[in-house]
């Protein structure tokens, strides 16, 4: 991996993380069939249910590339890589999941239990429910990505052999099953030869325009038919593929130098920490507070939609900097040594 690709992966991780926060920043609202109401709905659909949906495939692609970089497909290599992921993936997953359970049990549930949609108290719930919410269905719902990534890593040799023997047929099967955000992007697009290519030219501008057009149509369909409908599902799948190619190529077009701006590079180091802590304590809290105002006047929704996401990201970075300064060892453990 050369310096350009290394920096590119870091910046794209930051961009994808910001998009994930905007996915979760989506504010439920009732469309009143007025022009203003539909415009607000379009804004959220276009960003949270459109542009931002490329974030997860980007994360899986980057994770797959980093895993299969120098992959030997030997038992010893598999053991070494798996042990390393215990520190970088499993430990942060368990720590954050358990920490949030403790927060809900000793702080949130006693004080704000009536206002919380999903809660757990280890003194009131069964051991089975508590273990499930720590290991399988964590309260910080964004951890599903780490959970699935851990599973994919455990299955890496199996995925490798499938691709080795089935080759192009394996890709075809995955496309039919529509798994672009799991095994598909995790393994297929992790090929270094594909990622090292710089994508510039008019064709990528065209792909970007098609992507934005598909998202525009999809957002309009969402307003008329709701999120769950076959047309939106098809357009979403098309837009995810187009969007991934667009963002990947737009980086090559926009970033001229091998090393990006120092600010972006510094912020990119906090991507994983933002991922870990932005939900449910920060962003959900801001959404609940802003909903009090939005119920009185829907015109405030666009402001809070952006404000909640931005202030959450800023707070995550401030917390990260504080931990790095006063408890660097703890920060390193939480982030898996990142």
CSV table of C-alpha atoms in Angstrom, one decimal:
chain,number,residue,atom,x,y,z
A,1,UNK,CA,0.0,0.0,0.0
A,2,UNK,CA,1.5,3.3,-1.0
A,3,UNK,CA,1.2,6.6,0.8
A,4,UNK,CA,-1.5,8.0,-1.4
A,5,UNK,CA,-3.8,5.0,-0.9
A,6,UNK,CA,-3.1,5.0,2.9
A,7,UNK,CA,-4.1,8.7,3.2
A,8,UNK,CA,-7.1,8.2,0.9
A,9,UNK,CA,-8.4,5.4,3.1
A,10,UNK,CA,-8.1,7.6,6.2
A,11,UNK,CA,-9.9,10.5,4.7
A,12,UNK,CA,-12.6,8.3,3.2
A,13,UNK,CA,-13.1,6.7,6.6
A,14,UNK,CA,-13.7,10.2,8.0
A,15,UNK,CA,-16.2,11.1,5.3
A,16,UNK,CA,-18.0,7.8,5.7
A,17,UNK,CA,-18.1,8.4,9.5
A,18,UNK,CA,-19.7,11.8,9.0
A,19,UNK,CA,-22.2,10.2,6.7
A,20,UNK,CA,-23.1,7.6,9.3
A,21,UNK,CA,-23.8,10.3,11.9
A,22,UNK,CA,-26.2,11.9,9.3
A,23,UNK,CA,-27.9,8.6,8.8
A,24,UNK,CA,-28.6,8.5,12.5
A,25,UNK,CA,-29.4,12.2,12.6
A,26,UNK,CA,-32.6,11.5,10.7
A,27,UNK,CA,-35.6,13.0,12.5
A,28,UNK,CA,-38.9,11.2,12.2
A,29,UNK,CA,-41.6,13.5,11.0
A,30,UNK,CA,-45.1,13.3,9.5
A,31,UNK,CA,-45.4,14.6,5.9
A,32,UNK,CA,-48.5,16.9,5.8
A,33,UNK,CA,-48.6,17.1,2.0
A,34,UNK,CA,-47.6,20.8,2.2
A,35,UNK,CA,-44.7,22.1,0.0
A,36,UNK,CA,-42.6,22.9,3.1
A,37,UNK,CA,-43.2,19.6,4.7
A,38,UNK,CA,-42.4,17.6,1.6
A,39,UNK,CA,-39.2,19.8,1.0
A,40,UNK,CA,-38.0,18.9,4.6
A,41,UNK,CA,-38.8,15.2,4.0
A,42,UNK,CA,-36.9,15.3,0.7
A,43,UNK,CA,-33.8,16.9,2.4
A,44,UNK,CA,-33.6,14.1,4.9
A,45,UNK,CA,-34.4,11.3,2.5
A,46,UNK,CA,-31.8,12.6,0.0
A,47,UNK,CA,-29.0,12.8,2.6
A,48,UNK,CA,-29.8,10.2,5.3
A,49,UNK,CA,-31.5,7.6,3.1
A,50,UNK,CA,-29.5,8.4,0.0
A,51,UNK,CA,-26.1,10.0,-0.1
A,52,UNK,CA,-25.1,8.7,3.3
A,53,UNK,CA,-26.0,5.0,2.5
A,54,UNK,CA,-22.7,4.5,0.8
A,55,UNK,CA,-20.9,4.8,4.1
A,56,UNK,CA,-21.2,1.2,5.3
A,57,UNK,CA,-20.0,-0.3,2.0
A,58,UNK,CA,-17.0,2.1,2.1
A,59,UNK,CA,-16.2,0.9,5.7
A,60,UNK,CA,-16.5,-2.8,4.7
A,61,UNK,CA,-14.3,-2.2,1.6
A,62,UNK,CA,-11.6,-0.5,3.7
A,63,UNK,CA,-11.8,-3.2,6.4
A,64,UNK,CA,-11.5,-5.9,3.8
A,65,UNK,CA,-8.5,-4.4,2.1
A,66,UNK,CA,-6.7,-3.9,5.4
A,67,UNK,CA,-7.4,-7.5,6.4
A,68,UNK,CA,-6.4,-9.2,3.2
A,69,UNK,CA,-3.4,-7.0,2.8
A,70,UNK,CA,-0.5,-9.5,2.9
A,71,UNK,CA,-3.0,-12.3,3.5
A,72,UNK,CA,-1.2,-15.7,3.3
A,73,UNK,CA,-4.3,-17.9,3.8
A,74,UNK,CA,-2.3,-20.1,6.2
A,75,UNK,CA,-3.4,-21.3,9.7
A,76,UNK,CA,-0.6,-19.3,11.3
A,77,UNK,CA,-1.5,-16.1,9.4
A,78,UNK,CA,-5.2,-16.6,10.3
A,79,UNK,CA,-4.4,-17.0,14.0
A,80,UNK,CA,-2.1,-13.9,14.0
A,81,UNK,CA,-4.7,-11.7,12.2
A,82,UNK,CA,-7.5,-13.0,14.4
A,83,UNK,CA,-5.6,-12.2,17.6
A,84,UNK,CA,-4.9,-8.7,16.4
A,85,UNK,CA,-8.6,-8.1,15.7
A,86,UNK,CA,-9.4,-9.2,19.2
A,87,UNK,CA,-7.7,-6.0,20.3
A,88,UNK,CA,-8.8,-3.7,17.5
A,89,UNK,CA,-12.4,-4.9,17.1
A,90,UNK,CA,-13.7,-7.3,19.8
A,91,UNK,CA,-12.3,-5.3,22.8
A,92,UNK,CA,-13.8,-1.9,21.7
A,93,UNK,CA,-17.1,-3.7,20.9
A,94,UNK,CA,-17.4,-5.3,24.3
A,95,UNK,CA,-16.2,-2.3,26.2
A,96,UNK,CA,-18.6,0.2,24.6
A,97,UNK,CA,-21.5,-2.3,24.7
A,98,UNK,CA,-21.0,-3.0,28.4
A,99,UNK,CA,-20.3,0.7,29.3
A,100,UNK,CA,-23.7,1.8,27.7
A,101,UNK,CA,-25.5,-1.0,29.6
A,102,UNK,CA,-24.0,0.3,32.9
A,103,UNK,CA,-25.0,3.9,31.9
A,104,UNK,CA,-28.6,2.8,31.3
A,105,UNK,CA,-28.8,0.7,34.4
A,106,UNK,CA,-27.3,3.2,37.0
A,107,UNK,CA,-28.1,6.6,35.4
A,108,UNK,CA,-30.5,6.7,32.5
A,109,UNK,CA,-33.1,4.1,33.6
A,110,UNK,CA,-33.5,5.4,37.2
A,111,UNK,CA,-33.7,9.1,36.1
A,112,UNK,CA,-35.2,9.0,32.6
A,113,UNK,CA,-36.7,5.6,32.2
A,114,UNK,CA,-40.1,6.9,31.2
A,115,UNK,CA,-38.6,8.9,28.3
A,116,UNK,CA,-36.3,6.2,26.9
A,117,UNK,CA,-37.6,4.0,24.1
A,118,UNK,CA,-35.1,1.2,24.5
A,119,UNK,CA,-33.6,0.5,27.8
A,120,UNK,CA,-32.2,-2.2,30.0
A,121,UNK,CA,-31.5,-2.6,33.7
A,122,UNK,CA,-29.3,-5.6,34.7
A,123,UNK,CA,-31.2,-5.8,38.0
A,124,UNK,CA,-34.6,-6.1,36.3
A,125,UNK,CA,-33.8,-8.0,33.1
A,126,UNK,CA,-32.9,-11.7,32.9
A,127,UNK,CA,-29.3,-12.8,32.5
A,128,UNK,CA,-30.2,-14.0,29.0
A,129,UNK,CA,-31.5,-10.6,28.0
A,130,UNK,CA,-28.5,-8.9,29.5
A,131,UNK,CA,-26.0,-11.1,27.8
A,132,UNK,CA,-27.9,-10.7,24.5
A,133,UNK,CA,-27.8,-6.9,24.7
A,134,UNK,CA,-24.1,-6.9,25.4
A,135,UNK,CA,-22.9,-9.5,22.9
A,136,UNK,CA,-25.5,-9.8,20.1
A,137,UNK,CA,-27.9,-6.8,20.0
A,138,UNK,CA,-26.0,-3.9,21.7
A,139,UNK,CA,-27.7,-0.7,22.8
A,140,UNK,CA,-25.2,1.3,20.8
A,141,UNK,CA,-26.9,0.0,17.7
A,142,UNK,CA,-24.1,1.2,15.4
A,143,UNK,CA,-22.0,-1.6,16.8
A,144,UNK,CA,-23.8,-4.0,14.5
A,145,UNK,CA,-21.0,-3.2,11.9
A,146,UNK,CA,-18.3,-4.4,14.3
A,147,UNK,CA,-20.3,-7.5,15.1
A,148,UNK,CA,-20.7,-8.4,11.4
A,149,UNK,CA,-17.1,-7.5,10.7
A,150,UNK,CA,-15.9,-9.8,13.4
A,151,UNK,CA,-18.1,-12.6,11.9
A,152,UNK,CA,-16.7,-12.0,8.4
A,153,UNK,CA,-13.1,-12.1,9.8
A,154,UNK,CA,-13.8,-15.5,11.4
A,155,UNK,CA,-15.2,-16.7,8.1
A,156,UNK,CA,-12.3,-15.2,6.0
A,157,UNK,CA,-10.7,-18.5,5.0
A,158,UNK,CA,-14.1,-19.8,3.9
A,159,UNK,CA,-14.8,-16.6,1.9
A,160,UNK,CA,-11.3,-16.9,0.4
A,161,UNK,CA,-11.8,-20.5,-0.8
A,162,UNK,CA,-15.2,-19.7,-2.2
A,163,UNK,CA,-13.8,-16.9,-4.3
A,164,UNK,CA,-10.8,-19.0,-5.3
A,165,UNK,CA,-12.8,-21.9,-6.6
A,166,UNK,CA,-16.0,-20.1,-7.9
A,167,UNK,CA,-14.2,-17.0,-9.1
A,168,UNK,CA,-16.5,-14.8,-11.1
A,169,UNK,CA,-19.5,-17.1,-10.3
A,170,UNK,CA,-19.0,-16.2,-6.6
A,171,UNK,CA,-19.4,-12.5,-7.5
A,172,UNK,CA,-22.4,-13.2,-9.5
A,173,UNK,CA,-24.1,-15.2,-6.7
A,174,UNK,CA,-23.3,-12.3,-4.2
A,175,UNK,CA,-24.9,-9.8,-6.6
A,176,UNK,CA,-28.0,-11.9,-6.9
A,177,UNK,CA,-28.2,-12.2,-3.2
A,178,UNK,CA,-27.5,-8.5,-2.9
A,179,UNK,CA,-24.7,-8.5,-0.3
A,180,UNK,CA,-22.8,-5.4,-1.3
A,181,UNK,CA,-22.3,-4.2,2.3
A,182,UNK,CA,-21.0,-7.5,3.7
A,183,UNK,CA,-19.0,-10.2,2.0
A,184,UNK,CA,-19.2,-8.5,-1.4
A,185,UNK,CA,-17.5,-5.3,-0.6
A,186,UNK,CA,-15.5,-6.9,2.2
A,187,UNK,CA,-13.7,-9.3,-0.1
A,188,UNK,CA,-14.2,-8.5,-3.8
A,189,UNK,CA,-13.3,-4.8,-3.6
A,190,UNK,CA,-10.5,-5.3,-1.1
A,191,UNK,CA,-8.3,-6.3,-4.1
A,192,UNK,CA,-5.3,-4.0,-4.0
A,193,UNK,CA,-5.0,-3.7,-7.8
A,194,UNK,CA,-8.5,-2.3,-7.9
A,195,UNK,CA,-8.0,0.2,-5.1
A,196,UNK,CA,-4.6,1.5,-6.3
A,197,UNK,CA,-6.1,2.7,-9.6
A,198,UNK,CA,-6.8,6.5,-9.7
A,199,UNK,CA,-10.1,7.2,-11.3
A,200,UNK,CA,-10.4,10.4,-13.2
A,201,UNK,CA,-12.2,11.4,-16.4
A,202,UNK,CA,-15.6,12.4,-17.7
A,203,UNK,CA,-17.1,8.9,-17.1
A,204,UNK,CA,-16.8,9.4,-13.4
A,205,UNK,CA,-18.6,12.8,-13.6
A,206,UNK,CA,-21.3,11.0,-15.5
A,207,UNK,CA,-21.6,8.3,-12.8
A,208,UNK,CA,-21.9,10.9,-10.1
A,209,UNK,CA,-24.7,12.7,-12.0
A,210,UNK,CA,-26.5,9.4,-12.5
A,211,UNK,CA,-26.1,8.7,-8.8
A,212,UNK,CA,-27.5,12.1,-7.8
A,213,UNK,CA,-30.4,11.7,-10.3
A,214,UNK,CA,-31.2,8.2,-8.8
A,215,UNK,CA,-31.2,9.7,-5.3
A,216,UNK,CA,-33.5,12.5,-6.4
A,217,UNK,CA,-36.0,10.1,-7.9
A,218,UNK,CA,-35.7,7.8,-4.9
A,219,UNK,CA,-36.4,10.7,-2.5
A,220,UNK,CA,-39.5,11.7,-4.4
A,221,UNK,CA,-40.7,8.1,-4.4
A,222,UNK,CA,-40.1,8.0,-0.6
A,223,UNK,CA,-42.2,11.1,-0.1
A,224,UNK,CA,-45.1,9.6,-2.2
A,225,UNK,CA,-44.9,5.9,-1.2
A,226,UNK,CA,-42.9,5.9,2.1
A,227,UNK,CA,-39.4,4.4,2.6
A,228,UNK,CA,-40.4,0.7,2.2
A,229,UNK,CA,-41.4,0.0,-1.4
A,230,UNK,CA,-39.9,-2.0,-4.2
A,231,UNK,CA,-39.1,1.0,-6.4
A,232,UNK,CA,-37.1,2.7,-3.6
A,233,UNK,CA,-35.3,-0.6,-2.9
A,234,UNK,CA,-34.1,-1.0,-6.5
A,235,UNK,CA,-33.1,2.7,-6.7
A,236,UNK,CA,-31.2,2.3,-3.4
A,237,UNK,CA,-29.2,-0.6,-4.6
A,238,UNK,CA,-28.3,1.2,-7.8
A,239,UNK,CA,-27.4,4.4,-5.9
A,240,UNK,CA,-25.2,2.5,-3.4
A,241,UNK,CA,-23.1,1.1,-6.3
A,242,UNK,CA,-23.0,4.4,-8.1
A,243,UNK,CA,-22.3,6.3,-4.9
A,244,UNK,CA,-19.4,4.2,-3.9
A,245,UNK,CA,-17.7,4.6,-7.3
A,246,UNK,CA,-18.5,8.4,-7.2
A,247,UNK,CA,-17.0,9.1,-3.8
A,248,UNK,CA,-14.0,6.9,-4.5
A,249,UNK,CA,-13.3,8.7,-7.8
A,250,UNK,CA,-14.2,12.2,-6.6
A,251,UNK,CA,-11.4,11.9,-4.0
A,252,UNK,CA,-8.9,11.3,-6.9
A,253,UNK,CA,-10.3,14.3,-8.8
A,254,UNK,CA,-10.5,16.7,-5.8
A,255,UNK,CA,-7.3,15.8,-3.9
A,256,UNK,CA,-4.3,16.6,-6.1
A,257,UNK,CA,-1.5,16.1,-3.6
A,258,UNK,CA,-0.3,12.8,-2.1
A,259,UNK,CA,-0.9,14.2,1.4
A,260,UNK,CA,-4.3,15.8,2.1
A,261,UNK,CA,-4.8,18.9,4.3
A,262,UNK,CA,-3.4,18.7,7.8
A,263,UNK,CA,-6.9,19.4,9.3
A,264,UNK,CA,-8.6,16.5,7.5
A,265,UNK,CA,-5.7,14.2,8.3
A,266,UNK,CA,-5.9,15.1,12.0
A,267,UNK,CA,-9.7,14.7,12.1
A,268,UNK,CA,-9.5,11.4,10.4
A,269,UNK,CA,-7.7,10.0,13.4
A,270,UNK,CA,-10.9,10.3,15.4
A,271,UNK,CA,-13.2,8.5,13.0
A,272,UNK,CA,-13.3,5.3,15.0
A,273,UNK,CA,-13.9,7.0,18.3
A,274,UNK,CA,-16.8,9.1,16.8
A,275,UNK,CA,-18.2,5.8,15.5
A,276,UNK,CA,-18.1,4.2,19.0
A,277,UNK,CA,-19.6,7.0,21.1
A,278,UNK,CA,-21.9,9.1,18.9
A,279,UNK,CA,-24.9,6.9,19.8
A,280,UNK,CA,-26.9,6.5,21.9
A,281,UNK,CA,-25.9,9.0,24.6
A,282,UNK,CA,-25.0,12.0,22.5
A,283,UNK,CA,-26.9,12.2,19.2
A,284,UNK,CA,-30.1,10.6,20.5
A,285,UNK,CA,-30.1,13.1,23.4
A,286,UNK,CA,-29.9,16.1,21.1
A,287,UNK,CA,-32.6,14.6,18.9
A,288,UNK,CA,-35.0,14.2,21.9
A,289,UNK,CA,-34.3,17.8,23.0
A,290,UNK,CA,-34.8,19.2,19.5
A,291,UNK,CA,-38.0,17.3,19.0
A,292,UNK,CA,-39.6,19.4,21.8
A,293,UNK,CA,-39.1,22.5,19.6
A,294,UNK,CA,-39.8,20.7,16.3
A,295,UNK,CA,-43.2,19.6,17.5
A,296,UNK,CA,-44.2,23.3,18.0
A,297,UNK,CA,-42.7,24.4,14.6
A,298,UNK,CA,-41.6,22.0,11.9
A,299,UNK,CA,-39.6,24.8,10.2
A,300,UNK,CA,-36.9,24.2,12.9
A,301,UNK,CA,-36.3,20.6,11.7
A,302,UNK,CA,-33.7,21.3,8.9
A,303,UNK,CA,-31.7,23.4,11.4
A,304,UNK,CA,-31.6,20.7,14.1
A,305,UNK,CA,-31.1,18.0,11.5
A,306,UNK,CA,-27.7,19.5,10.7
A,307,UNK,CA,-27.0,21.0,14.1
A,308,UNK,CA,-27.5,17.7,16.0
A,309,UNK,CA,-25.1,15.9,13.7
A,310,UNK,CA,-22.4,18.6,13.7
A,311,UNK,CA,-22.5,19.2,17.5
A,312,UNK,CA,-22.3,15.5,18.1
A,313,UNK,CA,-19.2,15.1,15.9
A,314,UNK,CA,-17.6,18.1,17.6
A,315,UNK,CA,-18.3,16.8,21.1
A,316,UNK,CA,-16.9,13.3,20.2
A,317,UNK,CA,-13.7,15.0,19.1
A,318,UNK,CA,-13.5,17.1,22.3
A,319,UNK,CA,-14.0,14.0,24.4
A,320,UNK,CA,-11.4,12.1,22.4
A,321,UNK,CA,-8.9,14.9,22.9
A,322,UNK,CA,-9.6,15.0,26.6
A,323,UNK,CA,-9.1,11.3,26.9
A,324,UNK,CA,-5.9,11.5,24.9
A,325,UNK,CA,-4.5,14.2,27.1
A,326,UNK,CA,-5.5,13.0,30.6
A,327,UNK,CA,-5.9,9.2,30.1
A,328,UNK,CA,-4.1,8.2,26.9
A,329,UNK,CA,-3.9,4.5,28.0
A,330,UNK,CA,-7.7,4.4,28.4
A,331,UNK,CA,-8.2,6.0,25.0
A,332,UNK,CA,-5.9,3.5,23.4
A,333,UNK,CA,-7.8,0.6,25.0
A,334,UNK,CA,-11.2,2.0,23.9
A,335,UNK,CA,-10.1,2.5,20.3
A,336,UNK,CA,-8.2,-0.7,20.0
A,337,UNK,CA,-4.8,1.0,19.8
A,338,UNK,CA,-5.8,3.4,17.0
